[in-house]
mmCIF file with all atom_site columns, C-alpha atoms in Angstrom:
data_model
loop_
_atom_site.group_PDB
_atom_site.id
_atom_site.type_symbol
_atom_site.label_atom_id
_atom_site.label_alt_id
_atom_site.label_comp_id
_atom_site.label_asym_id
_atom_site.label_entity_id
_atom_site.label_seq_id
_atom_site.pdbx_PDB_ins_code
_atom_site.Cartn_x
_atom_site.Cartn_y
_atom_site.Cartn_z
_atom_site.occupancy
_atom_site.B_iso_or_equiv
_atom_site.pdbx_formal_charge
_atom_site.auth_seq_id
_atom_site.auth_comp_id
_atom_site.auth_asym_id
_atom_site.auth_atom_id
_atom_site.pdbx_PDB_model_num
ATOM 1  C CA . PHE A 1 1  ? -46.190 -96.484  14.349 1.00 82.00 ? 693 PHE A CA 1
ATOM 2  C CA . VAL A 1 2  ? -50.094 -96.362  15.212 1.00 85.00 ? 694 VAL A CA 1
ATOM 3  C CA . LEU A 1 3  ? -51.922 -93.024  14.465 1.00 87.00 ? 695 LEU A CA 1
ATOM 4  C CA . VAL A 1 4  ? -54.588 -92.098  17.209 1.00 91.00 ? 696 VAL A CA 1
ATOM 5  C CA . SER A 1 5  ? -56.850 -89.135  16.217 1.00 92.00 ? 697 SER A CA 1
ATOM 6  C CA . PRO A 1 6  ? -58.317 -87.400  19.273 1.00 94.00 ? 698 PRO A CA 1
ATOM 7  C CA . ALA A 1 7  ? -61.870 -88.096  19.204 1.00 93.00 ? 699 ALA A CA 1
ATOM 8  C CA . ALA A 1 8  ? -64.673 -87.130  21.039 1.00 90.00 ? 700 ALA A CA 1
ATOM 9  C CA . VAL A 1 9  ? -67.085 -90.160  22.677 1.00 89.00 ? 701 VAL A CA 1
ATOM 10 C CA . GLU A 1 10 ? -70.185 -89.636  21.008 1.00 89.00 ? 702 GLU A CA 1
ATOM 11 C CA . ASP A 1 11 ? -68.029 -89.601  17.610 1.00 92.00 ? 703 ASP A CA 1
ATOM 12 C CA . VAL A 1 12 ? -66.674 -92.786  17.904 1.00 92.00 ? 704 VAL A CA 1
ATOM 13 C CA . GLU A 1 13 ? -68.431 -95.592  16.128 1.00 93.00 ? 705 GLU A CA 1
ATOM 14 C CA . ASP A 1 14 ? -69.060 -99.433  17.292 1.00 94.00 ? 706 ASP A CA 1
ATOM 15 C CA . GLY A 1 15 ? -66.675 -101.230 16.627 1.00 94.00 ? 707 GLY A CA 1
ATOM 16 C CA . SER A 1 16 ? -63.403 -98.866  16.325 1.00 94.00 ? 708 SER A CA 1
ATOM 17 C CA . VAL A 1 17 ? -60.325 -99.545  17.456 1.00 94.00 ? 709 VAL A CA 1
ATOM 18 C CA . VAL A 1 18 ? -59.311 -96.805  20.465 1.00 94.00 ? 710 VAL A CA 1
ATOM 19 C CA . VAL A 1 19 ? -56.277 -96.145  22.978 1.00 92.00 ? 711 VAL A CA 1
ATOM 20 C CA . ALA A 1 20 ? -58.456 -95.718  26.193 1.00 90.00 ? 712 ALA A CA 1
ATOM 21 C CA . ARG A 1 21 ? -56.560 -95.769  29.872 1.00 84.00 ? 713 ARG A CA 1
ATOM 22 C CA . VAL A 1 22 ? -57.419 -98.208  32.038 1.00 73.00 ? 714 VAL A CA 1
ATOM 23 C CA . GLY A 1 23 ? -56.378 -97.783  34.965 1.00 70.00 ? 715 GLY A CA 1
ATOM 24 C CA . GLY A 1 24 ? -53.008 -96.520  34.684 1.00 74.00 ? 716 GLY A CA 1
ATOM 25 C CA . ASP A 1 25 ? -52.223 -98.077  31.252 1.00 76.00 ? 717 ASP A CA 1
ATOM 26 C CA . SER A 1 26 ? -53.198 -96.592  27.516 1.00 79.00 ? 718 SER A CA 1
ATOM 27 C CA . VAL A 1 27 ? -54.781 -99.891  25.923 1.00 83.00 ? 719 VAL A CA 1
ATOM 28 C CA . PHE A 1 28 ? -56.084 -100.421 22.428 1.00 89.00 ? 720 PHE A CA 1
ATOM 29 C CA . HIS A 1 29 ? -59.469 -102.159 22.201 1.00 91.00 ? 721 HIS A CA 1
ATOM 30 C CA . LEU A 1 30 ? -62.302 -102.526 20.268 1.00 94.00 ? 722 LEU A CA 1
ATOM 31 C CA . PHE A 1 31 ? -65.507 -99.816  20.424 1.00 94.00 ? 723 PHE A CA 1
ATOM 32 C CA . SER A 1 32 ? -68.839 -100.784 21.817 1.00 94.00 ? 724 SER A CA 1
ATOM 33 C CA . ARG A 1 33 ? -72.400 -99.281  22.845 1.00 91.00 ? 725 ARG A CA 1
ATOM 34 C CA . ASN A 1 34 ? -73.837 -102.237 25.280 1.00 87.00 ? 726 ASN A CA 1
ATOM 35 C CA . GLY A 1 35 ? -77.125 -99.627  25.957 1.00 84.00 ? 727 GLY A CA 1
ATOM 36 C CA . LYS A 1 36 ? -76.381 -99.242  29.273 1.00 84.00 ? 728 LYS A CA 1
ATOM 37 C CA . GLY A 1 37 ? -73.115 -97.597  29.323 1.00 87.00 ? 729 GLY A CA 1
ATOM 38 C CA . PHE A 1 38 ? -69.763 -98.433  26.360 1.00 90.00 ? 730 PHE A CA 1
ATOM 39 C CA . ARG A 1 39 ? -67.721 -101.767 26.196 1.00 91.00 ? 731 ARG A CA 1
ATOM 40 C CA . LEU A 1 40 ? -64.147 -101.905 25.491 1.00 92.00 ? 732 LEU A CA 1
ATOM 41 C CA . GLN A 1 41 ? -62.526 -105.341 24.766 1.00 92.00 ? 733 GLN A CA 1
ATOM 42 C CA . ALA A 1 42 ? -58.863 -105.447 24.907 1.00 88.00 ? 734 ALA A CA 1
ATOM 43 C CA . LEU A 1 43 ? -57.310 -106.463 21.620 1.00 88.00 ? 735 LEU A CA 1
ATOM 44 C CA . ARG A 1 44 ? -53.755 -107.709 23.209 1.00 84.00 ? 736 ARG A CA 1
ATOM 45 C CA . PRO A 1 45 ? -54.283 -111.829 23.973 1.00 85.00 ? 737 PRO A CA 1
ATOM 46 C CA . GLY A 1 46 ? -55.569 -112.353 27.528 1.00 85.00 ? 738 GLY A CA 1
ATOM 47 C CA . GLY A 1 47 ? -56.562 -109.033 27.913 1.00 82.00 ? 739 GLY A CA 1
ATOM 48 C CA . ALA A 1 48 ? -59.626 -107.956 30.143 1.00 84.00 ? 740 ALA A CA 1
ATOM 49 C CA . THR A 1 49 ? -63.026 -106.777 28.821 1.00 88.00 ? 741 THR A CA 1
ATOM 50 C CA . THR A 1 50 ? -64.279 -103.642 30.202 1.00 87.00 ? 742 THR A CA 1
ATOM 51 C CA . VAL A 1 51 ? -67.486 -102.262 30.896 1.00 88.00 ? 743 VAL A CA 1
ATOM 52 C CA . VAL A 1 52 ? -67.840 -98.674  31.500 1.00 86.00 ? 744 VAL A CA 1
ATOM 53 C CA . GLY A 1 53 ? -71.245 -97.462  32.709 1.00 84.00 ? 745 GLY A CA 1
ATOM 54 C CA . ASP A 1 54 ? -71.682 -93.895  31.651 1.00 76.00 ? 746 ASP A CA 1
ATOM 55 C CA . GLU A 1 55 ? -69.259 -91.470  29.517 1.00 75.00 ? 747 GLU A CA 1
ATOM 56 C CA . GLU A 1 56 ? -67.254 -89.534  32.501 1.00 75.00 ? 748 GLU A CA 1
ATOM 57 C CA . GLY A 1 57 ? -65.866 -93.198  33.752 1.00 74.00 ? 749 GLY A CA 1
ATOM 58 C CA . LEU A 1 58 ? -64.619 -93.092  30.376 1.00 81.00 ? 750 LEU A CA 1
ATOM 59 C CA . ARG A 1 59 ? -60.785 -91.664  29.644 1.00 88.00 ? 751 ARG A CA 1
ATOM 60 C CA . LEU A 1 60 ? -60.577 -91.872  25.623 1.00 91.00 ? 752 LEU A CA 1
ATOM 61 C CA . ILE A 1 61 ? -57.639 -90.962  24.188 1.00 92.00 ? 753 ILE A CA 1
ATOM 62 C CA . GLY A 1 62 ? -58.344 -91.406  20.668 1.00 94.00 ? 754 GLY A CA 1
ATOM 63 C CA . ARG A 1 63 ? -59.285 -93.876  17.926 1.00 93.00 ? 755 ARG A CA 1
ATOM 64 C CA . VAL A 1 64 ? -56.937 -95.458  15.676 1.00 92.00 ? 756 VAL A CA 1
ATOM 65 C CA . THR A 1 65 ? -56.525 -94.150  12.079 1.00 88.00 ? 757 THR A CA 1
ATOM 66 C CA . GLY A 1 66 ? -53.525 -95.132  10.633 1.00 86.00 ? 758 GLY A CA 1
ATOM 67 C CA . LEU A 1 67 ? -51.096 -98.411  11.008 1.00 82.00 ? 759 LEU A CA 1
ATOM 68 C CA . TYR A 1 68 ? -47.474 -98.315  9.466  1.00 80.00 ? 760 TYR A CA 1
ATOM 69 C CA . ARG A 1 69 ? -45.347 -101.237 9.876  1.00 75.00 ? 761 ARG A CA 1
ATOM 70 C CA . ARG A 1 70 ? -41.974 -101.339 8.751  1.00 72.00 ? 762 ARG A CA 1
ATOM 71 C CA . MET A 1 71 ? -40.903 -104.326 6.726  1.00 70.00 ? 763 MET A CA 1
ATOM 72 C CA . ASP A 1 72 ? -36.677 -105.104 6.676  1.00 69.00 ? 764 ASP A CA 1
ATOM 73 C CA . ASP A 1 73 ? -37.090 -108.014 4.398  1.00 60.00 ? 765 ASP A CA 1
ATOM 74 C CA . ALA A 1 74 ? -38.250 -106.658 1.290  1.00 53.00 ? 766 ALA A CA 1
ATOM 75 C CA . ALA A 1 75 ? -38.967 -110.524 -0.183 1.00 46.00 ? 767 ALA A CA 1
ATOM 76 C CA . SER A 1 76 ? -41.595 -110.384 2.372  1.00 47.00 ? 768 SER A CA 1
ATOM 77 C CA . LEU A 1 77 ? -44.871 -110.120 2.308  1.00 47.00 ? 769 LEU A CA 1
ATOM 78 C CA . ASN A 1 78 ? -47.085 -109.192 5.628  1.00 47.00 ? 770 ASN A CA 1
ATOM 79 C CA . LEU A 1 79 ? -50.998 -108.615 4.556  1.00 48.00 ? 771 LEU A CA 1
ATOM 80 C CA . THR A 1 80 ? -52.914 -108.302 8.277  1.00 51.00 ? 772 THR A CA 1
ATOM 81 C CA . PRO A 1 81 ? -56.860 -107.501 7.544  1.00 50.00 ? 773 PRO A CA 1
ATOM 82 C CA . HIS A 1 82 ? -58.187 -104.376 9.280  1.00 46.00 ? 774 HIS A CA 1
#
């Protein structure tokens, strides 16, 4: 499960993981400003980087604030840096 908090573009810091709508899909992205607009780097392998020229072209759903990962095998430990 992923916890996403609604956020305005001006409240999101560079390097934050966000959920944004690109085309018809809501996708996880790494958010950054590039001086002329915004850059959304897809987190999934092979995902495209999207450059948005202005805030009106960006459909930001929110900022990822938490992650819950279920581990069925109690003997295993999964450490993922975030």
